[in-house]
Every structure is written in C-alpha cells, then in structure tokens.
C-alpha cells in the first residue's frame, strides 16, 4: 500500500488549494471544479481538496458541542518567525491558543488548523 495524499474538505476546493499553493509553493497536478490536487516537489504524498457543500468550519481548540477538527497538518520550517509572516501573508490566521513555544498554530481560510514548527 502507498499513501498518496491527504484530502481536506472545503466550501470551495479551488480557493483552499490556492491558499496552500501560496503557502507551500506546490503546483496543481489536477484541477477540476470541485477537486484539486497539489503535488509535493520531488514526489511523496500530495495534498488534495474537495468541495463539500455542507462543510462546517471546525473549531480549534475543541469545545463541547462544536465541530472538531479531524486532521491537522504539521509543516517543518527553518525560521519560525519568517514562516509565520509568510503564512499570514498567504491568508492564514494565527490561532488564539498557542500550546507550545516552538510551534505556531494557524488556521487556513476554511478553518483547518496547521502547525509550523522548528526541530
């Protein structure tokens, strides 16, 4: 078996894919109205997006009775401050709760949390 990617639901697949293209610099390998695939440079698992008409934005951190995240992305960076500025410029929002000193939690435009971290 080979895992080929992670799929994120969104109210608009193309809009969310465009955000991750700005953030990661990856190119689309498939681009349809409700389905976009971004390929990782050099191969490996990609990132896909599908339009979900009934999409409900997750709440992070989780709260009782609210839609919880089902997945988040971890993105290793060399310079946390520079990467955080880039993420914000790309359209991410810094989460109000930051649980670790060397990690920055952001929300993408559809509300999916992702973490930037340094080793």
Tab-separated table of C-alpha atoms in Angstrom:
chain	number	residue	atom	x	y	z
A	1	UNK	CA	0.000	0.000	0.000
A	2	UNK	CA	1.102	3.545	-0.719
A	3	UNK	CA	-0.479	6.604	0.823
A	4	UNK	CA	-0.670	9.215	-1.926
A	5	UNK	CA	-2.136	12.196	-0.107
A	6	UNK	CA	-4.343	13.878	2.431
A	7	UNK	CA	-7.725	15.308	1.420
A	8	UNK	CA	-9.195	18.424	3.034
A	9	UNK	CA	-12.861	19.287	2.614
A	10	UNK	CA	-13.702	22.924	1.959
A	11	UNK	CA	-16.603	25.109	0.911
A	12	UNK	CA	-14.596	25.771	-2.304
A	13	UNK	CA	-11.819	23.361	-3.262
A	14	UNK	CA	-10.132	25.783	-5.652
A	15	UNK	CA	-9.986	28.626	-3.124
A	16	UNK	CA	-8.431	26.457	-0.424
A	17	UNK	CA	-6.000	24.888	-2.900
A	18	UNK	CA	-4.918	28.380	-3.997
A	19	UNK	CA	-4.113	29.218	-0.368
A	20	UNK	CA	-1.924	26.124	0.014
A	21	UNK	CA	-0.228	26.877	-3.327
A	22	UNK	CA	0.737	30.299	-1.926
A	23	UNK	CA	1.793	28.785	1.406
A	24	UNK	CA	3.768	25.774	0.180
A	25	UNK	CA	4.696	26.761	-3.371
A	26	UNK	CA	3.364	23.447	-4.701
A	27	UNK	CA	1.800	23.088	-8.159
A	28	UNK	CA	-1.587	21.662	-9.073
A	29	UNK	CA	-1.394	18.261	-10.748
A	30	UNK	CA	-5.173	18.024	-11.120
A	31	UNK	CA	-7.634	20.918	-11.180
A	32	UNK	CA	-11.353	20.344	-11.518
A	33	UNK	CA	-14.271	22.444	-10.282
A	34	UNK	CA	-14.700	20.533	-7.011
A	35	UNK	CA	-11.387	18.655	-6.786
A	36	UNK	CA	-7.788	19.935	-6.797
A	37	UNK	CA	-4.587	18.001	-6.154
A	38	UNK	CA	-1.291	19.664	-5.245
A	39	UNK	CA	1.838	17.614	-5.834
A	40	UNK	CA	4.756	17.678	-3.453
A	41	UNK	CA	8.015	18.648	-5.170
A	42	UNK	CA	10.226	15.598	-5.506
A	43	UNK	CA	7.297	13.205	-5.077
A	44	UNK	CA	5.713	11.831	-1.963
A	45	UNK	CA	2.235	12.359	-0.621
A	46	UNK	CA	0.356	15.334	-2.031
A	47	UNK	CA	-2.461	17.440	-0.698
A	48	UNK	CA	-5.954	17.307	-2.195
A	49	UNK	CA	-9.041	19.456	-1.757
A	50	UNK	CA	-12.664	18.643	-2.382
A	51	UNK	CA	-15.670	20.908	-2.292
A	52	UNK	CA	-18.149	19.873	0.380
A	53	UNK	CA	-21.457	21.703	0.002
A	54	UNK	CA	-22.357	21.022	3.666
A	55	UNK	CA	-18.923	21.951	5.020
A	56	UNK	CA	-18.885	23.136	8.635
A	57	UNK	CA	-15.827	25.045	9.800
A	58	UNK	CA	-14.030	23.222	12.657
A	59	UNK	CA	-13.387	24.903	15.992
A	60	UNK	CA	-9.902	24.801	17.476
A	61	UNK	CA	-9.166	24.202	20.219
A	62	UNK	CA	-12.088	21.819	20.554
A	63	UNK	CA	-15.082	22.811	22.646
A	64	UNK	CA	-18.045	20.644	23.655
A	65	UNK	CA	-20.866	20.765	21.132
A	66	UNK	CA	-18.727	22.437	18.422
A	67	UNK	CA	-17.397	20.840	15.200
A	68	UNK	CA	-13.955	19.433	15.979
A	69	UNK	CA	-11.003	19.217	13.618
A	70	UNK	CA	-10.451	15.758	12.240
A	71	UNK	CA	-6.909	16.339	10.993
A	72	UNK	CA	-4.213	18.978	11.077
A	73	UNK	CA	-1.033	19.441	9.080
A	74	UNK	CA	2.455	19.728	10.596
A	75	UNK	CA	4.872	21.784	8.499
A	76	UNK	CA	8.553	21.891	9.483
A	77	UNK	CA	10.244	25.238	8.853
A	78	UNK	CA	13.753	26.599	9.367
A	79	UNK	CA	12.752	30.050	10.634
A	80	UNK	CA	9.531	30.163	12.646
A	81	UNK	CA	9.108	33.928	12.571
A	82	UNK	CA	9.712	34.216	8.813
A	83	UNK	CA	7.449	31.243	8.078
A	84	UNK	CA	4.739	32.712	10.318
A	85	UNK	CA	4.892	36.017	8.453
A	86	UNK	CA	4.684	34.130	5.132
A	87	UNK	CA	1.673	32.105	6.334
A	88	UNK	CA	-0.129	35.273	7.390
A	89	UNK	CA	0.651	36.945	4.072
A	90	UNK	CA	-0.661	33.856	2.240
A	91	UNK	CA	-4.001	34.199	4.064
A	92	UNK	CA	-3.657	32.168	7.271
A	93	UNK	CA	-4.865	33.376	10.658
A	94	UNK	CA	-2.795	32.877	13.790
A	95	UNK	CA	-4.841	30.810	16.251
A	96	UNK	CA	-5.678	32.465	19.552
A	97	UNK	CA	-4.376	29.499	21.543
A	98	UNK	CA	-0.708	28.540	21.181
A	99	UNK	CA	0.107	25.392	23.200
A	100	UNK	CA	3.876	25.191	22.560
A	101	UNK	CA	6.758	27.666	22.423
A	102	UNK	CA	8.420	26.351	19.232
A	103	UNK	CA	5.171	25.742	17.339
A	104	UNK	CA	2.765	28.236	15.782
A	105	UNK	CA	-0.787	27.088	15.181
A	106	UNK	CA	-2.550	28.764	12.259
A	107	UNK	CA	-5.965	28.360	10.676
A	108	UNK	CA	-6.293	28.144	6.911
A	109	UNK	CA	-9.111	30.090	5.213
A	110	UNK	CA	-11.527	27.146	5.715
A	111	UNK	CA	-10.614	26.856	9.409
A	112	UNK	CA	-8.360	23.784	9.263
A	113	UNK	CA	-5.569	24.098	11.834
A	114	UNK	CA	-1.985	23.612	10.723
A	115	UNK	CA	1.224	23.867	12.712
A	116	UNK	CA	4.505	25.449	11.736
A	117	UNK	CA	7.380	24.118	13.827
A	118	UNK	CA	11.152	24.026	14.063
A	119	UNK	CA	13.157	20.960	15.057
